[in-house]
Tab-separated table of C-alpha atoms in Angstrom:
chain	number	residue	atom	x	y	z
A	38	UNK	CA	22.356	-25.703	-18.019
A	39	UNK	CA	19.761	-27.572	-16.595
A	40	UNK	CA	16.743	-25.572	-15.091
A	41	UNK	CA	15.519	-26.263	-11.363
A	42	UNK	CA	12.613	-28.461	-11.170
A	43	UNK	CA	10.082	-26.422	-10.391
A	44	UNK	CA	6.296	-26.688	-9.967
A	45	UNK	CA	4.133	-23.426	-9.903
A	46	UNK	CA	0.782	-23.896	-8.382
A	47	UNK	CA	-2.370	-21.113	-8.023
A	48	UNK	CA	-3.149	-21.154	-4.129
A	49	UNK	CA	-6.237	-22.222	-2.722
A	50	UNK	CA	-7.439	-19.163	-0.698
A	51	UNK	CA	-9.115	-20.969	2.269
A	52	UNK	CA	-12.429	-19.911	4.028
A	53	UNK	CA	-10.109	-19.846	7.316
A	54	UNK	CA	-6.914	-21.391	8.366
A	55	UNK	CA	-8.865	-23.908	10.759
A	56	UNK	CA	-7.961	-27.549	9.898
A	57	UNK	CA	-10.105	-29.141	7.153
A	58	UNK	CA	-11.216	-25.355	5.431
A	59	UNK	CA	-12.061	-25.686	2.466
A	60	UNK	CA	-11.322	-22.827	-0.013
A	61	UNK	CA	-11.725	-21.981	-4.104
A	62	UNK	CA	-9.528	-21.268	-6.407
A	63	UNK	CA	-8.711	-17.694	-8.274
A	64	UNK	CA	-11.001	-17.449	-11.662
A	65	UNK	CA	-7.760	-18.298	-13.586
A	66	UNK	CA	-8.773	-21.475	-14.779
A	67	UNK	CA	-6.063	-22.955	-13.214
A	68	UNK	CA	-6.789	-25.530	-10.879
A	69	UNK	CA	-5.828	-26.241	-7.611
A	70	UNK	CA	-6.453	-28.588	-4.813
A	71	UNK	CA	-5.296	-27.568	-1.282
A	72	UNK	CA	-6.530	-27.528	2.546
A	73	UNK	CA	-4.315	-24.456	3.609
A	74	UNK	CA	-0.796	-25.382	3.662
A	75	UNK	CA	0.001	-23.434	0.808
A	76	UNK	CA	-1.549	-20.440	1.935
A	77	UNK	CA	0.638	-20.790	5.520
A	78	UNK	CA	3.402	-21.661	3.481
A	79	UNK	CA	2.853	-18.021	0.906
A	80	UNK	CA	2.313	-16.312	4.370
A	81	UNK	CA	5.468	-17.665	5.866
A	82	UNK	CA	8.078	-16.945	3.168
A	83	UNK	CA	6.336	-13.429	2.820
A	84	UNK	CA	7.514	-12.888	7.042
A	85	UNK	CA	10.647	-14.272	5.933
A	86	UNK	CA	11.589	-11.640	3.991
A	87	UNK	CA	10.194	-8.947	5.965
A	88	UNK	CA	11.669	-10.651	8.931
A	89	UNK	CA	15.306	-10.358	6.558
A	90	UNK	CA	14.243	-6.722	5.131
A	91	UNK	CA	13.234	-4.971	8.552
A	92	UNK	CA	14.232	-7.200	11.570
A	93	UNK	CA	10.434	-7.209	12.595
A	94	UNK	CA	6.588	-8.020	11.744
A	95	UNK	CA	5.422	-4.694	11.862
A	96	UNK	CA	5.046	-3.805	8.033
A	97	UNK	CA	3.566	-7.036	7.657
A	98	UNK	CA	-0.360	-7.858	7.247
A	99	UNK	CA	-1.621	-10.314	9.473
A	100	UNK	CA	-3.170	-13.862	8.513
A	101	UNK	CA	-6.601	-12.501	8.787
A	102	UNK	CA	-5.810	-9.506	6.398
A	103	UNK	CA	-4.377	-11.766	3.810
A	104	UNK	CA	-7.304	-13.871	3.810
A	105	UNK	CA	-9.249	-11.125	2.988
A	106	UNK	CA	-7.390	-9.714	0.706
A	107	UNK	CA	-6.457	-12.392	-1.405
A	108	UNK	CA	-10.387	-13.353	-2.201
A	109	UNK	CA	-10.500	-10.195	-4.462
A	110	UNK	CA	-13.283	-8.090	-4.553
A	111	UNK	CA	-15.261	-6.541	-7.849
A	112	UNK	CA	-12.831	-4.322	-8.230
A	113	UNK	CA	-9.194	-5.948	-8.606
A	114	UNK	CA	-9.323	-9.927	-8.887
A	115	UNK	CA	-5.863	-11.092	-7.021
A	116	UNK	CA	-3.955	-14.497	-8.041
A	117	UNK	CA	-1.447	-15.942	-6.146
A	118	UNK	CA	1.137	-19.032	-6.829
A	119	UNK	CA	3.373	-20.689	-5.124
A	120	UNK	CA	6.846	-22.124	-6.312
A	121	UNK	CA	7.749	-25.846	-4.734
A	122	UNK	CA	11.182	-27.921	-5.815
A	123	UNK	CA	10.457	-31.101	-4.450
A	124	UNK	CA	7.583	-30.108	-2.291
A	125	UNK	CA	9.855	-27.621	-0.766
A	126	UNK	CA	8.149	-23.889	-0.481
A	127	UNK	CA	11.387	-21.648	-2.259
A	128	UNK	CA	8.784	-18.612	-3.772
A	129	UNK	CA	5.586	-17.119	-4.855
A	130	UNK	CA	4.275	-14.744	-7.052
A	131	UNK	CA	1.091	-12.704	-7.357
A	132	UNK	CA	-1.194	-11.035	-10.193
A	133	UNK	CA	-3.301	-8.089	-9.612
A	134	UNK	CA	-5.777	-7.695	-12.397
A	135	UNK	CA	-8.172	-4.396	-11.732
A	136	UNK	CA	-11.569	-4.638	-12.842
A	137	UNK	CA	-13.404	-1.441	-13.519
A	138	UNK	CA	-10.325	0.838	-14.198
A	139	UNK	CA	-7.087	0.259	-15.192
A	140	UNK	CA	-8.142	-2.793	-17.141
A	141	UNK	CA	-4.668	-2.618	-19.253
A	142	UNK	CA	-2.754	-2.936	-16.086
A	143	UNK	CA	-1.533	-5.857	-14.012
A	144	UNK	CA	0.003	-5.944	-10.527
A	145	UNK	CA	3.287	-8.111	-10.548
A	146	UNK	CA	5.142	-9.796	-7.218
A	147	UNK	CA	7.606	-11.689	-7.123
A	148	UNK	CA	9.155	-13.235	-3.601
A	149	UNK	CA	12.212	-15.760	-3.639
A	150	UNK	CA	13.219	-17.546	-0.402
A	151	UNK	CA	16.726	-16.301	0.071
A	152	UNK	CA	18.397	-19.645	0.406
A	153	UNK	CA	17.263	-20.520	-3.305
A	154	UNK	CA	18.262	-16.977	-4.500
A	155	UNK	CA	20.294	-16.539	-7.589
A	156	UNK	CA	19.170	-20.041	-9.013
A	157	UNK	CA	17.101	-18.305	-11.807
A	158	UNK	CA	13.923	-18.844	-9.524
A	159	UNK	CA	12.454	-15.627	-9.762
A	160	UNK	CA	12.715	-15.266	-13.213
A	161	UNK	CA	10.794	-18.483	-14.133
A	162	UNK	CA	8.127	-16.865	-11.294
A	163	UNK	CA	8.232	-13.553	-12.992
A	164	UNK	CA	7.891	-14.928	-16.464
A	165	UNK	CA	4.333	-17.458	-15.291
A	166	UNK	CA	3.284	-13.883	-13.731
A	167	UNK	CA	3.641	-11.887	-16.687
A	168	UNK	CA	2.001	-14.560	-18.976
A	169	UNK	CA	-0.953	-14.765	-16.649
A	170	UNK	CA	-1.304	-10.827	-17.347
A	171	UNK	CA	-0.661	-11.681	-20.935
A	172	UNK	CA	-3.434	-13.942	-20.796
A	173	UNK	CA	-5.537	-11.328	-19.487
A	174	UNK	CA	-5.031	-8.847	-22.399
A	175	UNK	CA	-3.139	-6.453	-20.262
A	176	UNK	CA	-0.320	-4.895	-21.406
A	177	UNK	CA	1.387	-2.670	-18.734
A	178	UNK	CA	2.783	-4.353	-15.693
A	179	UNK	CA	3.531	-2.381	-12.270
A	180	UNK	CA	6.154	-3.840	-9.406
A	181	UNK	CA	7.196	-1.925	-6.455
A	182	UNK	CA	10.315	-3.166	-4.345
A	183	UNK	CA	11.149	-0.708	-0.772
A	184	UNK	CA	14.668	-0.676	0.723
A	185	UNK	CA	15.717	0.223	4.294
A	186	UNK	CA	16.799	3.609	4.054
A	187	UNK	CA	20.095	2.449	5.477
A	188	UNK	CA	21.028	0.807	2.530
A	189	UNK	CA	19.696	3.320	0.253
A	190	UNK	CA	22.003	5.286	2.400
A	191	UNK	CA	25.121	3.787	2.091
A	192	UNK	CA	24.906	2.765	-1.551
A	193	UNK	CA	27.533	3.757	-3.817
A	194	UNK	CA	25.480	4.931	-7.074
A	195	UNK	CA	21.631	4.887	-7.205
A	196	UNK	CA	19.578	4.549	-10.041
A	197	UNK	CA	17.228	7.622	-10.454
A	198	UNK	CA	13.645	7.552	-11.140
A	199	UNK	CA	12.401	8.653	-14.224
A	200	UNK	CA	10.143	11.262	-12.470
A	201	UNK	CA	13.250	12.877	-11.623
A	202	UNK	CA	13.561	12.335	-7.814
A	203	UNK	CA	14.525	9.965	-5.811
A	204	UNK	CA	16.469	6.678	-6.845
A	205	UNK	CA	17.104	3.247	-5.541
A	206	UNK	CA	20.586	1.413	-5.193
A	207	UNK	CA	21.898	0.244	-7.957
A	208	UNK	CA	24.001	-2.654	-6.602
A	209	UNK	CA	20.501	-3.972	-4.866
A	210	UNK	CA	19.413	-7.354	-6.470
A	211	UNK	CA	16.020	-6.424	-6.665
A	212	UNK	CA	16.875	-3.370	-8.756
A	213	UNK	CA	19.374	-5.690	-11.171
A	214	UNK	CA	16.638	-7.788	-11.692
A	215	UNK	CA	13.485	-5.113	-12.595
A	216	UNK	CA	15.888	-3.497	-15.097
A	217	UNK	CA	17.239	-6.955	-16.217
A	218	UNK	CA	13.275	-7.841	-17.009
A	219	UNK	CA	12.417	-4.838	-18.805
A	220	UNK	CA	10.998	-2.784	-16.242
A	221	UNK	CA	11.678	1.208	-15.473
A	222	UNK	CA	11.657	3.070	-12.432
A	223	UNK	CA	9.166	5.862	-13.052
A	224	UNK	CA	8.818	6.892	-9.697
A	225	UNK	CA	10.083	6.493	-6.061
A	226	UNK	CA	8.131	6.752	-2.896
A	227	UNK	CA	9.652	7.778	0.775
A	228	UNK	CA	8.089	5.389	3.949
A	229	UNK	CA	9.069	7.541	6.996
A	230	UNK	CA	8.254	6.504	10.555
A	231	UNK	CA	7.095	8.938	13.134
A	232	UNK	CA	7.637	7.899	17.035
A	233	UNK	CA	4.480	8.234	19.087
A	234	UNK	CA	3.945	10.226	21.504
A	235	UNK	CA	4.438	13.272	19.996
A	236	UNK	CA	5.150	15.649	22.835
A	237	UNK	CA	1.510	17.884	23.199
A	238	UNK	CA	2.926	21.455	22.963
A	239	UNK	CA	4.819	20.742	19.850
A	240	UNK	CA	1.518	19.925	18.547
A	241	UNK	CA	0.016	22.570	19.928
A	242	UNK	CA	2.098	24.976	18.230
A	243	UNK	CA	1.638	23.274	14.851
A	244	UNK	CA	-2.019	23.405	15.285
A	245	UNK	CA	-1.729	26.634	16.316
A	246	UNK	CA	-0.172	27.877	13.173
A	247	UNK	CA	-2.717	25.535	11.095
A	248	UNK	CA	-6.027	26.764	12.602
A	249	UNK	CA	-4.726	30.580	11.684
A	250	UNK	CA	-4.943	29.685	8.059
A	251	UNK	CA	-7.546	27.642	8.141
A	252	UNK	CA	-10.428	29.318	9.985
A	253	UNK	CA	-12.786	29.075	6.997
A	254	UNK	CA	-12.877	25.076	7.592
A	255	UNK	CA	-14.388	22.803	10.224
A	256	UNK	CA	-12.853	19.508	10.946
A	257	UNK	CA	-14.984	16.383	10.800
A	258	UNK	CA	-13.741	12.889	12.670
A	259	UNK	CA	-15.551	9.257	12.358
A	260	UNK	CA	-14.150	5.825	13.138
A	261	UNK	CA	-14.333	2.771	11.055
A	262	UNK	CA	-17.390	4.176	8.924
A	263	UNK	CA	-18.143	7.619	7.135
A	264	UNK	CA	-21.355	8.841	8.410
A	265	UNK	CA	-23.828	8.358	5.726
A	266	UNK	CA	-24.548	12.117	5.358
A	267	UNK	CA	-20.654	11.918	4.172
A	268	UNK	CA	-20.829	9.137	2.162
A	269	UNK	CA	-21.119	10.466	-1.422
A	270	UNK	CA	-18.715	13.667	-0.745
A	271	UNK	CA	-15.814	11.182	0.638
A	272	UNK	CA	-16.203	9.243	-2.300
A	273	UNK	CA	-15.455	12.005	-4.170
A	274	UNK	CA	-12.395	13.017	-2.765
A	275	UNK	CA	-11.213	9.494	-2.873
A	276	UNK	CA	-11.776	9.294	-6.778
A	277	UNK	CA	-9.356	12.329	-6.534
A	278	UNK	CA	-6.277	10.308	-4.737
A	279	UNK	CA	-5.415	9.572	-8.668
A	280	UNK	CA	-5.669	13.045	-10.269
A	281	UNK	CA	-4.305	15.127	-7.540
A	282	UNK	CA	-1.138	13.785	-6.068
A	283	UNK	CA	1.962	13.014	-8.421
A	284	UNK	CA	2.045	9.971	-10.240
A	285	UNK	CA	5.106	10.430	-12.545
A	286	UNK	CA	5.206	8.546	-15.505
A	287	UNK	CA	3.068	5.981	-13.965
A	288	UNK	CA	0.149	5.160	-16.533
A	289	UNK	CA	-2.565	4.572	-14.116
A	290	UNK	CA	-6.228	5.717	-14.446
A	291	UNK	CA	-7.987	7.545	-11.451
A	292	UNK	CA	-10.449	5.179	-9.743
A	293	UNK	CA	-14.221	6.012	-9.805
A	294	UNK	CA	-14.838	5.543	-5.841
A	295	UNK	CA	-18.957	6.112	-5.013
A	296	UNK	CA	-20.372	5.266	-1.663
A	297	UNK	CA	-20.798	1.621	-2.516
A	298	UNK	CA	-17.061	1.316	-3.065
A	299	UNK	CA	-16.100	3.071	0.072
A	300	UNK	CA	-18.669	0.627	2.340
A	301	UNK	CA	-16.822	-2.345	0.317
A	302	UNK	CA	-13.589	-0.798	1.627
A	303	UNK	CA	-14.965	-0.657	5.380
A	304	UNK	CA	-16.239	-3.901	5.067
A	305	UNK	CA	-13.325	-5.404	4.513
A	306	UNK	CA	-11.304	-3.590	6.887
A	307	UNK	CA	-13.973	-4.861	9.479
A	308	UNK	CA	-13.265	-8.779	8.314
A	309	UNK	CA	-9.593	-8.291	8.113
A	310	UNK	CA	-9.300	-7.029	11.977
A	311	UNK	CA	-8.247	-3.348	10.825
A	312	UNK	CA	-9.601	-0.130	12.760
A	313	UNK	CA	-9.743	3.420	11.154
A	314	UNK	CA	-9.666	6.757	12.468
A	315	UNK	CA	-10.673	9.212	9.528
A	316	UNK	CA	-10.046	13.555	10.019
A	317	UNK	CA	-11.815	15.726	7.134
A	318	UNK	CA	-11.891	19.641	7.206
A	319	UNK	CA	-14.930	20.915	5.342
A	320	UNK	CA	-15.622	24.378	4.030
A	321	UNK	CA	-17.894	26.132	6.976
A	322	UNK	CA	-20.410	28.081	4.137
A	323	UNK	CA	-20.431	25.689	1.704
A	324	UNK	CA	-20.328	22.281	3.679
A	325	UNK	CA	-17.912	20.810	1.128
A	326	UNK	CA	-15.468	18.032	1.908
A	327	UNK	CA	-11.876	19.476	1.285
A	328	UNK	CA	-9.444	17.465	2.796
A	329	UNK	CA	-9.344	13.984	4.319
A	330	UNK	CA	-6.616	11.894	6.503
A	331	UNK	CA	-6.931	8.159	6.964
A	332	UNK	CA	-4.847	6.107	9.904
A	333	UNK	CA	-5.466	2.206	10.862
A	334	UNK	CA	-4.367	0.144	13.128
A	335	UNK	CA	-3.955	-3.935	13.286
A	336	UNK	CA	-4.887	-4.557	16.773
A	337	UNK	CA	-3.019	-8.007	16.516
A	338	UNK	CA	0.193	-5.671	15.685
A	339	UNK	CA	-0.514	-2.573	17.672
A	340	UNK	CA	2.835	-1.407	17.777
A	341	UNK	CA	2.734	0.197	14.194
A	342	UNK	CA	-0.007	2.319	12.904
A	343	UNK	CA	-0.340	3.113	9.286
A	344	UNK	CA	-0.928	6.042	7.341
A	345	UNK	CA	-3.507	6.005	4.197
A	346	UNK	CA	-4.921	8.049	2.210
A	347	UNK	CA	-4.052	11.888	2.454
A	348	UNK	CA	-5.731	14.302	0.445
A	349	UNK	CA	-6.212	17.884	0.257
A	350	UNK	CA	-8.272	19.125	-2.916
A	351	UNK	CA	-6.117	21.269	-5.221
A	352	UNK	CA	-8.591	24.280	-4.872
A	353	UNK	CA	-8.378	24.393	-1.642
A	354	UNK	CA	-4.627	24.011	-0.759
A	355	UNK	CA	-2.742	27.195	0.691
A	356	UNK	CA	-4.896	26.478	4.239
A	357	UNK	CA	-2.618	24.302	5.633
A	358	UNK	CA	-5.783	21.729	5.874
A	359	UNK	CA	-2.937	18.438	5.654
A	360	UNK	CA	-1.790	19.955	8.787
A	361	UNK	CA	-4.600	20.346	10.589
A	362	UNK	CA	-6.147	16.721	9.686
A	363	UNK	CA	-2.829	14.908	10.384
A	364	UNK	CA	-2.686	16.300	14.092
A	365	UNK	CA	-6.608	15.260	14.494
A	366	UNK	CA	-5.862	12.318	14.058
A	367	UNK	CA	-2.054	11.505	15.770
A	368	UNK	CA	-4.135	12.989	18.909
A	369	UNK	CA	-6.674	10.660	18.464
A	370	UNK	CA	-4.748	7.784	17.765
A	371	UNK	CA	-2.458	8.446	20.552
A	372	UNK	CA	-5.928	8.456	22.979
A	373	UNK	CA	-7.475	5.512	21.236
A	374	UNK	CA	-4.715	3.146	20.594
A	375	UNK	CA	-2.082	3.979	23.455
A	376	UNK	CA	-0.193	0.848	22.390
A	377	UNK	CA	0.954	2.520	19.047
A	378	UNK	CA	4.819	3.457	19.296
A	379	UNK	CA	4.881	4.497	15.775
A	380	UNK	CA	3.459	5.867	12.299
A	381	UNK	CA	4.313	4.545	9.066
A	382	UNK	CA	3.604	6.770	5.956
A	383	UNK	CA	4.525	6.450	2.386
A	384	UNK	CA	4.417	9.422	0.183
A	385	UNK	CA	5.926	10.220	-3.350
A	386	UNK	CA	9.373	12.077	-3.154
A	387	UNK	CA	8.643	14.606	-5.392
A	388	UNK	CA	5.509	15.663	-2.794
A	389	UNK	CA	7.637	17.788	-1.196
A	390	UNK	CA	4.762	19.682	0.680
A	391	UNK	CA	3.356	16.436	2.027
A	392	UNK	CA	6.678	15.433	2.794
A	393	UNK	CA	7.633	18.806	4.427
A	394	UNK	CA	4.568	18.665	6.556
A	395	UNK	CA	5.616	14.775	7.601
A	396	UNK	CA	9.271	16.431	8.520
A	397	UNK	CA	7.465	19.293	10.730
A	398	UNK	CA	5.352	16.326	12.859
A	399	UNK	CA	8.481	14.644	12.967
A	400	UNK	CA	8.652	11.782	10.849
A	401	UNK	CA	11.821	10.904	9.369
A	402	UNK	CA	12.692	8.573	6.280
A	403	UNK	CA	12.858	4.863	7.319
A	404	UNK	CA	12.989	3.172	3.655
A	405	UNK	CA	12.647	4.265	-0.430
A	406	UNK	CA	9.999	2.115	-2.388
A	407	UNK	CA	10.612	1.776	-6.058
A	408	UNK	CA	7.471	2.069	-8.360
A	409	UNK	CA	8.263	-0.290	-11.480
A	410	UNK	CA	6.633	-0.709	-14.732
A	411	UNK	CA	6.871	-2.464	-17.683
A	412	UNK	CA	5.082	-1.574	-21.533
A	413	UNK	CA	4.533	-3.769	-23.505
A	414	UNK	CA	4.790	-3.231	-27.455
């Protein structure tokens, strides 16, 4: 059989996508020439499919995001190729290489333009990918692939994750083609949507119930950036986000987060066009950050608003803290961003509590995310 002619090119990231930008290439050693167009062309088969997947733009990072994102920062370089036959745009892949932990780990994508599906495509993308991590030294590979919960819905078998909840349908192509590769589903994640408003007495009564259990703790709000008395105690929670929640039979190393880190983090929120709304409950006597809630917003998508980070410390769970900070900031969001008709949140779906707290707001499951990964020997 003869294989599709196709060229696989790194992607220029450009300074901006004003004609004439000039940009650099990823340190790959791979070089590239470009002015942009395959940058638009990446960001335009990445709508595509979300445009196919969802019916809408709202999941999707904007242009200004992806610039930023795709420079890399000191602490995960990012590569990113695209696929041409014949100068036409049919896919890209991306490598994720982290930098101060993880450093055995690389983050594989892999995005075929539907009409050139089922050509062997995405296999000669997911191959170059892998040998780019190879090249690297690293020697686990994580994927993720989410599916409308519709479909997970009306799917005649799934295929469970190895954590032990959740699974993901086994008739979709994306799931033939992870387990076709090599690659096991360790773990699978929930994305619910919650529909704003949320009526005030029902959160009321939540908050009611919270601030009974919780009267030992003192809630704590900023926007955009932690104050700086803050700093070094939100760090520390954050270096928590990969010891406390469950990770399954992911291998992945908790990050070391210090207050450097987390102003690199606003930072490039800032650039990319994203605001933040941050709610942290802190012990009254001792003054100690316990708990911490993170929601942006895209103001060039306003419609969605996206839920980060949230954390309660294992020693101080039993308070109903994730509670408490989630209704801080849903009634903040709702006053500050009065365009939002919705909350996206992702959490794993063996956290019941997190997910039973989610449930009481009123979120309900709107797609399953598969968490893929691949050893090598």
């Amino acid at each position: 059989m003869t294989l599709t002619p196709l060229t696989i090119t790194a992607v220029v990231i450009p300074e901006s996508l004003d004609a004439g930008s000039a940009g650099k290439a990823g340190s790959s050693g791979i070089s590239a020439e470009g002015n942009g167009t395959d940058f638009r062309d990446c960001c335009s088969l990445q709508d595509a499919h979300q445009m196919e997947l969802w019916g809408n733009l709202d999941r999707c990072a904007t242009v200004q995001e992806r610039l930023q994102f795709w420079r890399g920062n000191g602490y995960e370089e990012r590569q990113l190729f695209i696929a041409r036959v014949g100068g036409e745009p049919v896919g890209r892949c991306s490598v994720t290489l982290p930098l101060q932990e993880n450093t055995a780990t690389a983050g594989i994508d892999v995005l075929v333009a539907s009409a050139h599906r089922r050509q062997g495509i995405g296999r000669r993308l997911l191959d170059f990918a892998e040998e780019v991590g190879r090249g690297r030294r690293r020697t686990i590979f994580d994927a993720d692939c989410e599916e409308p919960a519709g479909r997970v819905a009306e799917a005649d078998e799934l295929l469970p994750a190895k954590s032990g909840t959740g699974g993901v349908p086994k008739s979709a192509p994306s799931t033939a083609f992870a387990v076709n590769a090599g690659y096991q589903l360790e773990q699978v994640e929930t994305s619910s949507s919650l529909p704003l408003p949320v009526a005030p007495e029902h959160l009321d009564a939540l908050e009611e119930a919270a601030k009974a259990e919780s009267q030992d703790y003192v809630l704590v709000e900023w926007k955009d950036s932690c104050p700086e008395e803050l700093v070094d105690a939100y760090a520390a929670l954050k270096s928590r986000m990969g010891t406390d929640l469950p990770m399954a039979g992911l291998e992945w190393e908790a990050e070391d987060w210090d207050a450097a880190r987390v102003r690199d983090e606003e930072q490039t929120w800032g650039k990319s066009g994203i605001e933040s709304l941050v709610a942290a409950a802190r012990r009254r006597d001792t003054g100690e950050l316990a708990a911490y809630s993170a929601l942006n917003r895209r103001p060039a998508r306003p419609r969605i608003l996206s839920q980060e980070d949230t954390l309660v410390v294992g020693e101080h769970r039993g308070h109903r803290l994730g509670m408490l900070i989630k209704i801080a900031n849903i009634r903040r969001a709702q006053k500050d961003w009065p365009a939002g008709q919705s909350v996206c949140t992702w959490n794993a779906s063996e956290n019941r509590h997190m997910l039973a707290i989610n449930i009481s707001l009123g979120f309900r499951p709107s797609g399953y995310e598969g968490e893929w990964q691949k050893r090598l020997e």
